[in-house]
Short mmCIF file of C-alpha atoms in Angstrom, two decimals:
data_model
loop_
_atom_site.label_atom_id
_atom_site.label_comp_id
_atom_site.label_asym_id
_atom_site.label_seq_id
_atom_site.Cartn_x
_atom_site.Cartn_y
_atom_site.Cartn_z
CA MET A 1 -148.93 -29.28 25.34
CA MET A 2 -145.79 -31.62 26.02
CA THR A 3 -144.96 -34.57 27.93
CA LEU A 4 -141.91 -37.08 27.91
CA LYS A 5 -142.76 -40.67 27.20
CA THR A 6 -139.92 -41.88 29.35
CA LYS A 7 -137.58 -40.72 32.22
CA LYS A 8 -134.58 -42.53 30.54
CA LEU A 9 -132.85 -40.08 28.37
CA GLN A 10 -130.46 -41.03 25.59
CA GLY A 11 -129.37 -39.25 22.47
CA GLU A 12 -126.83 -36.93 20.95
CA ILE A 13 -127.61 -32.97 20.18
CA THR A 14 -125.43 -30.49 18.52
CA LEU A 15 -126.17 -27.26 20.16
CA ASN A 16 -126.56 -23.86 18.92
CA GLY A 17 -123.58 -21.58 19.01
CA SER A 18 -123.13 -19.33 22.01
CA LYS A 19 -125.18 -16.10 21.51
CA SER A 20 -122.96 -14.20 23.96
CA ILE A 21 -119.77 -15.13 21.96
CA SER A 22 -121.45 -14.59 18.54
CA ASN A 23 -122.70 -11.19 19.41
CA ARG A 24 -119.24 -10.01 20.79
CA ILE A 25 -117.47 -11.41 17.70
CA LEU A 26 -119.83 -9.59 15.25
CA MET A 27 -119.05 -6.22 17.09
CA ILE A 28 -115.34 -6.84 16.83
CA GLN A 29 -115.77 -7.47 13.11
CA ALA A 30 -117.79 -4.30 12.79
CA ILE A 31 -115.06 -2.29 14.83
CA LEU A 32 -112.46 -3.76 12.75
CA GLY A 33 -114.21 -2.77 9.61
CA GLU A 34 -112.91 -5.95 7.90
CA GLU A 35 -114.73 -9.38 7.36
CA PHE A 36 -113.08 -12.60 8.55
CA PRO A 37 -114.51 -16.27 8.70
CA ILE A 38 -116.96 -16.87 11.67
CA LEU A 39 -117.73 -20.51 11.91
CA GLY A 40 -120.64 -21.88 14.11
CA LEU A 41 -122.30 -18.20 14.52
CA SER A 42 -125.47 -18.52 16.52
CA ASN A 43 -128.73 -18.42 14.78
CA ALA A 44 -130.41 -16.87 17.70
CA LYS A 45 -132.75 -13.96 17.16
CA ASP A 46 -130.68 -11.73 19.18
CA THR A 47 -127.72 -12.52 16.98
CA THR A 48 -129.70 -12.11 13.73
CA THR A 49 -130.98 -8.85 14.89
CA LEU A 50 -127.48 -7.44 15.67
CA LYS A 51 -126.19 -8.83 12.20
CA GLY A 52 -129.05 -6.96 10.59
CA LEU A 53 -128.37 -3.73 12.53
CA LEU A 54 -124.85 -3.67 11.39
CA SER A 55 -125.64 -4.11 7.75
CA LYS A 56 -127.94 -0.95 7.97
CA LEU A 57 -125.63 1.45 9.57
CA HIS A 58 -126.35 3.94 6.82
CA GLU A 59 -130.00 4.25 7.94
CA PRO A 60 -130.88 7.24 10.16
CA ILE A 61 -133.34 5.14 12.40
CA LEU A 62 -132.30 1.61 13.60
CA ASP A 63 -134.41 -0.79 15.72
CA ALA A 64 -133.01 -3.31 17.89
CA GLY A 65 -136.44 -4.61 18.82
CA GLU A 66 -136.18 -6.84 21.86
CA ALA A 67 -132.66 -7.63 21.65
CA GLY A 68 -131.04 -6.39 24.92
CA THR A 69 -127.39 -7.19 24.12
CA ALA A 70 -127.62 -5.78 20.65
CA TYR A 71 -129.17 -2.57 22.01
CA ARG A 72 -126.25 -2.07 24.51
CA PHE A 73 -123.63 -3.03 22.13
CA MET A 74 -125.05 -0.86 19.38
CA THR A 75 -125.31 2.16 21.76
CA ALA A 76 -121.64 2.09 22.28
CA TYR A 77 -120.72 1.32 18.81
CA LEU A 78 -122.91 4.21 17.27
CA ALA A 79 -121.95 6.71 20.10
CA TRP A 80 -118.14 5.87 18.90
CA LYS A 81 -119.24 6.39 15.17
CA GLY A 82 -120.85 9.77 15.98
CA ASN A 83 -123.36 9.86 13.22
CA ASN A 84 -126.76 11.46 13.43
CA GLN A 85 -128.91 8.18 14.31
CA VAL A 86 -131.79 7.15 16.32
CA LEU A 87 -131.81 3.59 18.06
CA MET A 88 -135.21 2.30 18.82
CA GLY A 89 -136.55 -0.72 20.67
CA THR A 90 -139.71 -2.30 21.70
CA LYS A 91 -142.05 -1.07 24.57
CA ARG A 92 -140.18 -3.57 27.03
CA MET A 93 -136.74 -2.28 25.63
CA CYS A 94 -137.74 1.12 26.60
CA GLU A 95 -138.50 0.15 30.16
CA ARG A 96 -134.88 -1.27 30.58
CA PRO A 97 -132.37 1.17 31.79
CA ILE A 98 -129.61 2.29 29.52
CA GLY A 99 -128.43 5.43 31.45
CA VAL A 100 -125.41 3.69 33.12
CA LEU A 101 -123.90 3.14 29.77
CA ALA A 102 -125.23 6.36 27.79
CA ASP A 103 -124.05 8.65 30.78
CA ALA A 104 -120.57 7.11 30.70
CA LEU A 105 -120.39 7.44 26.91
CA ASN A 106 -121.26 11.02 27.30
CA GLY A 107 -118.68 11.52 29.98
CA LEU A 108 -115.97 10.24 27.59
CA GLY A 109 -117.13 12.60 24.75
CA ALA A 110 -120.20 11.07 22.97
CA GLN A 111 -123.35 13.16 22.29
CA ILE A 112 -126.42 10.86 23.34
CA HIS A 113 -129.76 12.26 24.04
CA TYR A 114 -132.73 10.67 25.46
CA LEU A 115 -135.77 10.96 23.34
CA GLY A 116 -138.28 9.72 26.09
CA LYS A 117 -137.73 9.12 29.81
CA LYS A 118 -134.21 9.99 31.04
CA GLY A 119 -132.06 7.01 31.26
CA TYR A 120 -133.99 4.73 28.94
CA PRO A 121 -134.38 4.12 25.09
CA PRO A 122 -134.86 5.37 22.58
CA LEU A 123 -131.63 7.37 22.12
CA GLN A 124 -130.51 9.90 19.51
CA MET A 125 -126.88 9.84 18.76
CA LYS A 126 -125.50 13.26 17.52
CA THR A 127 -122.40 14.17 15.48
CA HIS A 128 -119.28 14.84 17.49
CA GLU A 129 -115.34 14.97 17.14
CA ILE A 130 -113.88 11.52 18.35
CA ASP A 131 -110.33 13.15 18.69
CA GLY A 132 -111.82 15.07 21.96
CA TRP A 133 -112.71 11.84 23.80
CA LYS A 134 -111.41 11.50 27.29
CA GLN A 135 -109.56 8.45 28.55
CA ARG A 136 -110.98 7.81 32.18
CA VAL A 137 -114.72 7.05 33.03
CA CYS A 138 -116.28 5.64 36.20
CA MET A 139 -119.38 3.14 35.65
CA GLY A 140 -121.53 1.40 37.96
CA ALA A 141 -120.88 -2.27 37.81
CA ASP A 142 -123.83 -3.43 39.74
CA VAL A 143 -126.51 -3.09 37.01
CA SER A 144 -125.57 -5.00 33.87
CA SER A 145 -122.26 -6.42 32.61
CA GLN A 146 -123.31 -5.79 29.19
CA PHE A 147 -122.81 -2.03 29.71
CA ILE A 148 -119.18 -2.66 30.63
CA SER A 149 -118.60 -5.15 27.80
CA ALA A 150 -120.17 -2.50 25.29
CA LEU A 151 -117.69 0.03 26.41
CA LEU A 152 -114.61 -2.34 26.48
CA LEU A 153 -115.34 -3.41 22.77
CA ILE A 154 -114.81 0.00 21.51
CA ALA A 155 -112.14 0.86 24.08
CA PRO A 156 -109.01 -0.15 21.83
CA VAL A 157 -110.11 2.25 18.90
CA LEU A 158 -110.68 5.36 21.00
CA PRO A 159 -107.89 7.94 20.65
CA LYS A 160 -106.68 7.47 24.28
CA GLY A 161 -108.03 3.88 24.91
CA ILE A 162 -109.92 3.75 28.11
CA GLU A 163 -109.46 3.63 31.90
CA LEU A 164 -112.58 2.22 33.23
CA ILE A 165 -113.40 2.62 37.00
CA LEU A 166 -115.92 0.13 38.16
CA GLU A 167 -117.93 1.27 40.94
CA GLY A 168 -120.07 -1.11 43.33
CA LYS A 169 -120.33 -4.77 43.17
CA VAL A 170 -119.37 -6.35 39.74
CA ILE A 171 -122.17 -8.54 38.49
CA SER A 172 -121.80 -11.28 35.88
CA ARG A 173 -117.96 -10.96 36.22
CA PRO A 174 -117.45 -14.11 33.88
CA TYR A 175 -119.29 -11.98 30.96
CA ILE A 176 -116.75 -9.16 31.37
CA GLN A 177 -113.74 -11.66 31.45
CA MET A 178 -115.27 -13.16 28.34
CA THR A 179 -115.25 -9.90 26.47
CA LEU A 180 -111.68 -9.33 27.50
CA ASN A 181 -110.57 -12.94 26.29
CA LEU A 182 -112.36 -12.51 23.01
CA MET A 183 -110.66 -9.13 22.56
CA GLU A 184 -107.34 -10.72 23.21
CA GLU A 185 -108.04 -13.35 20.69
CA PHE A 186 -108.08 -10.54 18.20
CA GLY A 187 -104.80 -8.88 19.43
CA ILE A 188 -106.15 -6.60 22.12
CA LEU A 189 -104.23 -6.48 25.50
CA ALA A 190 -105.91 -5.20 28.63
CA LEU A 191 -105.27 -4.86 32.38
CA TRP A 192 -107.91 -5.73 35.04
CA HIS A 193 -106.66 -4.78 38.30
CA ASN A 194 -109.14 -4.29 41.32
CA ASP A 195 -111.65 -1.96 40.10
CA MET A 196 -109.92 -0.47 36.98
CA ILE A 197 -109.77 -2.11 33.44
CA LYS A 198 -107.19 -0.40 31.34
CA VAL A 199 -107.31 -0.70 27.69
CA PRO A 200 -104.67 1.29 25.71
CA PRO A 201 -105.22 2.27 21.92
CA GLN A 202 -104.68 -0.68 19.74
CA LYS A 203 -105.99 -2.31 16.53
CA TYR A 204 -108.04 -5.41 16.11
CA GLN A 205 -106.27 -8.12 14.05
CA PRO A 206 -108.61 -10.36 11.83
CA LYS A 207 -108.56 -14.13 11.98
CA SER A 208 -110.82 -17.03 11.51
CA PHE A 209 -112.80 -17.80 14.45
CA ARG A 210 -115.22 -20.66 15.65
CA VAL A 211 -117.98 -20.00 18.12
CA GLU A 212 -118.38 -22.41 20.92
CA ALA A 213 -121.75 -23.99 21.77
CA ASP A 214 -124.04 -22.35 24.37
CA TRP A 215 -123.56 -23.43 27.87
CA SER A 216 -126.74 -21.53 28.95
CA ALA A 217 -128.43 -23.90 26.47
CA ALA A 218 -126.72 -26.90 27.81
CA SER A 219 -128.13 -25.87 31.30
CA TYR A 220 -131.62 -27.15 30.23
CA TYR A 221 -130.26 -30.54 29.48
CA TYR A 222 -128.52 -30.62 32.75
CA SER A 223 -132.10 -30.02 34.35
CA LEU A 224 -133.55 -32.79 32.25
CA VAL A 225 -130.92 -35.11 33.40
CA ALA A 226 -131.28 -34.33 37.14
CA LEU A 227 -134.98 -34.95 36.69
CA SER A 228 -134.31 -38.21 34.72
CA ASP A 229 -134.10 -41.88 36.11
CA SER A 230 -131.12 -42.46 33.94
CA ALA A 231 -129.23 -40.73 31.12
CA GLN A 232 -126.78 -41.09 28.42
CA LEU A 233 -126.90 -37.75 26.62
CA GLN A 234 -124.16 -36.35 24.31
CA LEU A 235 -124.05 -32.52 23.96
CA ASN A 236 -121.73 -31.46 20.93
CA GLY A 237 -119.75 -28.31 20.53
CA LEU A 238 -118.90 -27.36 24.29
CA GLN A 239 -115.30 -27.21 25.58
CA GLU A 240 -113.79 -27.78 28.86
CA LYS A 241 -111.74 -24.58 28.84
CA SER A 242 -114.80 -22.18 28.13
CA VAL A 243 -114.87 -18.50 28.25
CA GLN A 244 -118.68 -18.72 29.14
CA GLY A 245 -119.51 -18.15 32.81
CA ASP A 246 -122.45 -20.61 32.59
CA ALA A 247 -119.95 -23.40 32.23
CA VAL A 248 -120.05 -23.41 35.93
CA ILE A 249 -123.25 -25.72 35.58
CA VAL A 250 -120.67 -28.65 35.46
CA ASP A 251 -119.50 -28.16 39.02
CA ILE A 252 -123.03 -27.25 40.33
CA MET A 253 -124.98 -30.17 38.94
CA LYS A 254 -122.65 -32.78 40.37
CA GLN A 255 -124.54 -32.09 43.60
CA PHE A 256 -127.71 -33.09 41.71
CA GLY A 257 -126.34 -36.30 40.30
CA VAL A 258 -125.30 -35.09 36.87
CA LYS A 259 -121.96 -36.38 35.87
CA THR A 260 -120.16 -34.46 32.99
CA THR A 261 -117.47 -36.27 30.78
CA PHE A 262 -115.67 -34.27 28.30
CA ASN A 263 -114.89 -35.84 24.81
CA LYS A 264 -113.78 -34.78 21.58
CA LYS A 265 -117.30 -33.88 20.39
CA GLY A 266 -118.43 -32.03 23.51
CA ILE A 267 -119.66 -33.48 26.84
CA LEU A 268 -121.47 -36.66 27.95
CA LEU A 269 -124.05 -36.40 30.62
CA THR A 270 -124.93 -39.38 32.88
CA LYS A 271 -127.00 -39.72 35.91
CA GLU A 272 -125.86 -40.95 39.25
CA PRO A 273 -127.62 -41.52 42.57
CA THR A 274 -127.99 -38.36 44.76
CA GLU A 275 -129.81 -37.45 47.98
CA ILE A 276 -129.73 -33.82 48.10
CA THR A 277 -132.24 -31.82 50.16
CA HIS A 278 -130.95 -28.51 50.41
CA PHE A 279 -129.05 -26.21 48.08
CA LYS A 280 -127.64 -22.64 48.42
CA TYR A 281 -125.99 -20.74 45.54
CA ASP A 282 -124.97 -17.09 44.69
CA CYS A 283 -125.88 -16.58 40.99
CA SER A 284 -124.09 -13.20 40.57
CA ASP A 285 -121.83 -14.87 38.14
CA CYS A 286 -124.30 -16.87 36.22
CA PRO A 287 -127.66 -15.21 36.48
CA ASP A 288 -128.87 -16.74 33.19
CA ILE A 289 -129.09 -20.16 34.72
CA ALA A 290 -131.04 -19.10 37.90
CA GLN A 291 -134.43 -19.70 36.41
CA THR A 292 -133.36 -23.30 35.37
CA LEU A 293 -131.92 -23.92 38.78
CA ALA A 294 -135.21 -22.61 40.64
CA VAL A 295 -137.43 -24.97 38.59
CA MET A 296 -135.22 -28.02 38.75
CA CYS A 297 -135.01 -27.50 42.58
CA ALA A 298 -138.72 -27.33 42.88
CA ALA A 299 -139.30 -30.42 40.93
CA LEU A 300 -137.01 -32.24 42.92
CA GLU A 301 -138.34 -30.86 46.14
CA VAL A 302 -134.96 -29.37 47.25
CA ASN A 303 -135.10 -26.51 49.70
CA ALA A 304 -133.01 -23.93 47.57
CA LEU A 305 -131.93 -20.30 48.20
CA LEU A 306 -130.63 -18.46 45.16
CA THR A 307 -129.00 -15.12 45.64
CA GLY A 308 -127.32 -12.61 43.60
CA LEU A 309 -130.22 -12.02 41.20
CA GLU A 310 -130.12 -8.41 41.04
CA THR A 311 -130.09 -8.24 37.15
CA LEU A 312 -133.02 -10.38 36.86
CA THR A 313 -135.52 -7.64 37.29
CA ILE A 314 -134.45 -5.84 34.22
CA LYS A 315 -134.37 -8.58 31.84
CA GLU A 316 -137.03 -9.52 29.20
CA THR A 317 -139.41 -9.60 32.27
CA ASP A 318 -138.94 -9.49 35.88
CA ARG A 319 -137.56 -12.98 36.14
CA ILE A 320 -137.67 -13.26 39.97
CA HIS A 321 -141.31 -12.36 39.93
CA ALA A 322 -142.19 -14.41 37.00
CA VAL A 323 -140.62 -17.71 38.25
CA LYS A 324 -142.44 -17.12 41.78
CA VAL A 325 -145.77 -16.71 40.03
CA GLU A 326 -145.42 -19.78 37.83
CA LEU A 327 -144.02 -22.12 40.49
CA GLU A 328 -146.70 -20.97 42.89
CA LYS A 329 -149.46 -22.13 40.41
CA LEU A 330 -147.90 -25.56 41.05
CA GLY A 331 -148.31 -25.50 44.67
CA CYS A 332 -144.87 -24.37 45.61
CA GLU A 333 -143.92 -21.98 48.43
CA ILE A 334 -141.71 -19.37 47.05
CA GLU A 335 -140.17 -16.46 49.12
CA THR A 336 -138.35 -13.57 47.06
CA THR A 337 -136.57 -10.39 47.66
CA ALA A 338 -135.03 -7.96 45.15
CA ASN A 339 -132.16 -10.11 44.64
CA SER A 340 -133.00 -13.68 45.95
CA LEU A 341 -135.43 -16.54 45.52
CA TRP A 342 -136.07 -19.32 48.12
CA VAL A 343 -137.72 -22.44 47.11
CA LYS A 344 -139.19 -23.37 50.61
CA LYS A 345 -141.77 -26.08 49.18
CA GLY A 346 -141.51 -27.73 45.81
CA ILE A 347 -143.76 -29.53 43.58
CA THR A 348 -145.34 -32.23 45.81
CA ASN A 349 -148.28 -33.08 43.40
CA LYS A 350 -146.73 -34.37 40.32
CA ASN A 351 -150.13 -35.57 39.03
CA GLN A 352 -150.93 -32.32 37.56
CA ALA A 353 -150.76 -30.33 34.29
CA ALA A 354 -148.93 -27.07 34.12
CA ARG A 355 -149.73 -23.95 31.77
CA VAL A 356 -146.64 -21.83 31.92
CA GLY A 357 -146.83 -18.07 31.33
CA THR A 358 -143.73 -17.27 29.20
CA TYR A 359 -143.70 -13.53 29.71
CA ASP A 360 -141.97 -12.71 26.56
CA ASP A 361 -138.95 -14.45 28.02
CA HIS A 362 -137.12 -17.20 26.03
CA ARG A 363 -135.72 -18.40 29.42
CA MET A 364 -139.06 -18.82 31.14
CA ALA A 365 -139.95 -21.45 28.37
CA MET A 366 -136.69 -23.25 28.32
CA ALA A 367 -136.37 -23.32 32.16
CA PHE A 368 -140.00 -24.87 32.80
CA ALA A 369 -139.95 -27.24 29.63
CA PRO A 370 -137.91 -30.07 31.93
CA LEU A 371 -141.06 -30.30 34.14
CA ALA A 372 -142.38 -32.53 31.14
CA LEU A 373 -140.39 -35.22 32.91
CA VAL A 374 -142.30 -35.00 36.27
CA LEU A 375 -145.71 -33.61 35.45
CA ASN A 376 -148.49 -35.10 33.44
CA GLN A 377 -148.46 -32.33 30.87
CA VAL A 378 -146.79 -28.97 30.37
CA LYS A 379 -148.25 -26.22 27.95
CA MET A 380 -146.34 -23.17 27.11
CA GLU A 381 -148.15 -19.75 26.59
CA ASP A 382 -145.96 -18.94 23.63
CA LYS A 383 -143.49 -21.64 22.31
CA GLN A 384 -142.04 -19.25 19.78
CA VAL A 385 -140.27 -17.06 22.38
CA VAL A 386 -137.31 -19.44 22.40
CA ASN A 387 -136.32 -18.12 19.05
CA LYS A 388 -134.54 -15.26 20.90
CA SER A 389 -131.79 -17.66 21.87
CA TYR A 390 -132.43 -21.12 20.75
CA PRO A 391 -134.63 -21.63 17.71
CA LYS A 392 -134.15 -25.32 17.55
CA PHE A 393 -135.13 -25.88 21.03
CA TRP A 394 -138.24 -27.63 20.55
CA ASP A 395 -136.93 -29.95 17.74
CA ASP A 396 -134.21 -31.00 20.11
CA PHE A 397 -136.41 -31.68 22.90
CA ASN A 398 -138.81 -33.64 20.40
CA TYR A 399 -135.68 -35.82 19.48
CA LEU A 400 -135.32 -36.86 23.13
CA GLY A 401 -138.86 -38.11 23.15
CA LEU A 402 -140.88 -34.97 23.76
CA THR A 403 -144.42 -35.11 22.50
CA ASN A 404 -146.12 -31.83 21.31
CA TYR A 405 -150.05 -31.78 21.35
#
């Protein structure tokens, strides 16, 4: 179990490198086929899994485990390579759709076959001739931006490049822009106009690269500061001009009394007075911080409506349902739809202990951890689940005064 000794936060933490950036840089290096210095690479399990897969490209069967980004990026990469290989995953991974990406790749010229249920992992990659690949492909943009990013990363090395037509509402737009920005860092020019992204044939150019700290990880500290009485919390490694969509947390949290001051090391978070009672936000561009916002609002007894949550049902778990279940255990009143979550009544009884189900989802554990500031005790079903994105999470929370029992 865990609880915080004080509601006054003070300290300095150096955050882990961004998993999202790290995974994209690893793919660029693999596609380039030439190593270059990568500083501050994330030690998240998803990143180490991807790195491991890229070191075993000679093997006929590859297993991405539970790493969703790794699975999607490797699907496009292996389809481009055109070797006879099988890409496996965990039971949950085989329940997460991959058809939008696999079918788009097949439409371009790949040879991907489903070994189980159509549209889902595991996948069989077959040998093909890359020279015959087409240029234009349509892809649904309303399922996961990672499908689009996976395709964009290999686009420059395809014979004709890619003209990608996006169909439907674009989900997590900043993550697609992140991919394009990082590609540009390595010499790739692309044009995104309306519903088309055009990437001509080009070559990646090697260069040394430093990975920015993870804004998703920073969101949990923003939540802590919002729940605190006072705070002077320095988070190192974050940049004011970030390619990460979750950097929007800076503006969101102003409403909750969290002031962000950028400095040479990163950011300083301080607490200011606030009287917020209602909150509404479209999380389409930042779905990874939706759980954090929902739990924080419940703890502050803020009536909150979060929308744009379409992708949360196909993550490590159905995150909309999981948050609803865990908050209702604490006496909250929660209303949900397929793409929204409404905190109608927050945690009115602070004199209670919480046992949080983690659902094999790293963000469930980290989003609920700040409740240690307002409840008597908080116990996680599985603390190790944070290794997926932030292995040092509990160590850093301990440093701030968190006590584990």
